[in-house]
Protein backbone atom coordinates (compact mmCIF):
# COMPACT_ATOMS: atom_id res chain seq x y z
CA MET A 1 169.59 172.08 135.45
CA GLN A 2 170.89 172.95 131.91
CA VAL A 3 169.57 173.59 128.45
CA THR A 4 171.99 173.11 125.52
CA THR A 5 171.57 174.45 122.06
CA GLU A 6 173.95 173.67 118.53
CA ARG A 7 176.45 175.85 119.96
CA LEU A 8 176.03 176.66 123.71
CA ILE A 9 175.19 175.03 127.20
CA ILE A 10 173.21 177.12 129.31
CA THR A 11 173.31 175.84 133.36
CA ALA A 12 170.82 177.34 135.80
CA PHE A 13 173.38 179.17 138.16
CA SER A 14 173.61 177.38 142.23
CA GLN A 15 175.82 176.75 144.61
CA GLU A 16 177.46 173.38 143.03
CA ASN A 17 178.78 175.57 140.16
CA TYR A 18 179.81 179.17 141.56
CA LYS A 19 183.50 178.67 142.10
CA LYS A 20 183.88 176.72 138.78
CA VAL A 21 181.91 179.81 137.11
CA SER A 22 183.78 182.52 139.29
CA GLU A 23 187.69 181.52 138.37
CA THR A 24 186.69 182.33 134.71
CA TYR A 25 183.72 185.14 134.40
CA SER A 26 183.17 187.93 136.31
CA ILE A 27 180.48 187.69 139.41
CA GLY A 28 178.18 190.39 139.35
CA LYS A 29 175.94 191.60 142.53
CA HIS A 30 172.41 190.54 140.79
CA ILE A 31 173.87 186.59 140.94
CA VAL A 32 175.31 187.28 145.06
CA ASN A 33 171.92 188.18 145.33
CA TYR A 34 170.13 185.28 143.27
CA LEU A 35 172.24 182.24 145.82
CA ASP A 36 171.42 183.91 148.39
CA ASN A 37 167.93 183.97 147.81
CA LEU A 38 168.85 180.24 146.30
CA LYS A 39 169.25 179.27 149.35
CA GLU A 40 166.27 180.68 151.76
CA ASP A 41 163.67 179.10 148.49
CA THR A 42 165.11 176.29 146.53
CA GLU A 43 162.33 176.22 144.16
CA LEU A 44 163.93 179.82 142.27
CA LEU A 45 166.34 176.78 140.81
CA GLY A 46 165.91 178.03 137.16
CA TRP A 47 164.27 181.59 138.22
CA GLY A 48 167.51 183.32 138.69
CA VAL A 49 170.70 183.61 136.64
CA TRP A 50 171.58 180.78 133.81
CA PHE A 51 175.04 180.53 132.40
CA VAL A 52 176.28 180.84 129.11
CA TYR A 53 179.10 178.10 127.80
CA LEU A 54 180.49 177.86 124.36
CA ASN A 55 180.02 174.11 123.51
CA GLU A 56 183.26 174.12 121.64
CA ASN A 57 185.67 174.87 125.05
CA ASN A 58 182.99 175.74 127.69
CA GLN A 59 184.01 179.41 128.11
CA VAL A 60 181.81 181.57 130.26
CA ILE A 61 180.11 183.80 127.81
CA GLY A 62 177.74 185.65 129.32
CA ASP A 63 174.61 185.08 132.03
CA ILE A 64 170.93 185.31 131.30
CA GLY A 65 168.20 184.71 133.41
CA PHE A 66 165.07 185.59 134.67
CA LYS A 67 164.31 188.08 138.00
CA GLY A 68 162.73 185.93 140.00
CA LYS A 69 159.45 182.99 139.92
CA PRO A 70 156.56 183.68 137.64
CA ASP A 71 154.73 185.91 139.77
CA SER A 72 150.37 185.18 140.32
CA GLN A 73 149.69 186.14 136.40
CA GLY A 74 152.24 183.68 135.45
CA THR A 75 154.49 186.74 134.56
CA VAL A 76 158.22 186.99 134.15
CA GLU A 77 161.34 189.16 133.14
CA VAL A 78 164.09 188.29 131.45
CA GLY A 79 167.49 189.63 130.95
CA PHE A 80 170.69 189.14 129.88
CA GLY A 81 174.01 190.03 129.39
CA ILE A 82 176.85 188.23 126.92
CA ILE A 83 180.45 189.16 126.54
CA PRO A 84 181.61 192.21 124.04
CA GLU A 85 183.83 189.81 122.29
CA MET A 86 180.91 187.20 121.82
CA HIS A 87 178.23 190.26 120.08
CA ASN A 88 176.81 190.16 116.95
CA LYS A 89 176.82 186.10 116.36
CA GLY A 90 173.37 185.63 117.61
CA ILE A 91 174.64 184.28 120.78
CA ALA A 92 172.22 186.36 123.09
CA THR A 93 169.07 185.33 120.61
CA GLU A 94 169.81 181.87 120.83
CA SER A 95 170.42 181.81 124.64
CA VAL A 96 167.72 184.01 125.63
CA GLY A 97 165.53 181.71 123.21
CA ALA A 98 166.33 178.92 124.68
CA ILE A 99 165.27 180.13 128.21
CA ILE A 100 162.09 181.00 127.04
CA GLU A 101 161.23 177.62 125.36
CA TRP A 102 162.24 175.95 128.85
CA ALA A 103 159.92 178.79 130.89
CA LEU A 104 157.01 178.81 128.20
CA SER A 105 156.92 174.59 128.33
CA SER A 106 156.88 174.56 132.37
CA ARG A 107 152.98 175.67 132.37
CA LYS A 108 153.59 178.05 134.88
CA VAL A 109 154.17 181.09 132.70
CA LYS A 110 151.83 182.66 130.44
CA LYS A 111 153.93 185.60 129.76
CA ILE A 112 157.39 187.18 129.68
CA VAL A 113 158.29 190.77 130.13
CA ALA A 114 161.58 192.23 129.18
CA GLU A 115 162.79 195.62 128.98
CA CYS A 116 165.82 197.57 127.54
CA LEU A 117 167.07 201.21 127.38
CA ILE A 118 165.46 202.80 124.16
CA ASP A 119 168.93 202.97 122.56
CA ASN A 120 170.73 199.99 123.78
CA LEU A 121 169.83 198.68 119.94
CA PRO A 122 171.90 195.17 119.60
CA SER A 123 169.11 194.10 123.03
CA ILE A 124 166.47 195.92 120.52
CA LYS A 125 167.41 193.40 117.54
CA VAL A 126 167.34 190.71 120.16
CA LEU A 127 163.92 191.24 121.60
CA GLU A 128 162.91 191.69 117.92
CA LYS A 129 164.19 188.53 116.57
CA LEU A 130 162.91 187.05 120.04
CA LYS A 131 159.40 187.82 118.44
CA MET A 132 159.26 189.85 121.54
CA THR A 133 155.90 192.51 121.46
CA ARG A 134 156.99 196.23 121.86
CA THR A 135 154.39 197.26 124.89
CA GLY A 136 155.66 201.10 124.83
CA ILE A 137 158.60 203.17 126.68
CA LYS A 138 158.59 204.25 129.95
CA ASN A 139 161.19 205.89 131.56
CA GLY A 140 163.80 205.28 128.46
CA MET A 141 163.07 202.31 128.68
CA ILE A 142 161.48 199.71 126.03
CA ASN A 143 158.86 197.40 127.76
CA TRP A 144 158.27 193.84 125.08
CA GLU A 145 156.30 190.89 126.45
CA ILE A 146 155.18 187.45 124.58
CA LEU A 147 152.54 185.32 125.14
CA ASN A 148 152.47 181.80 125.33
CA ASP A 149 150.69 179.93 123.11
CA HIS A 150 151.19 176.81 124.52
CA HIS A 151 149.12 177.34 128.04
CA CYS A 152 147.04 174.98 129.23
């Protein structure tokens, strides 16, 4: 499962690409947990971690994705992390925007939510550029959402 943009290749993480990615990218606990859950439920593919590669050299520069399948209300939560050397280049906005479009086109998603620390200015800028709306602040985190205009 893959989405491409002008500069990026965004690939859903799976058992098949784990070894290749782990050779050059630090695999966090959230990725290991996702892979364990994916073994139990293959429908999770796409609703977990995606890797962001640079088109020009296949370098893995971050992981983004969803925190599970859409719930009964059609809501998913998106999250992202890009390596520091790639900050301020529009990579997060480009990659997260691409998987948001993928999710919204799935017809399973009515709303995408996100959260970030109130002082995380780079993430705030990304979420604003993605046209997400602030819905409140709780426990030092800003909550965000975007509604699916295409939902049937």
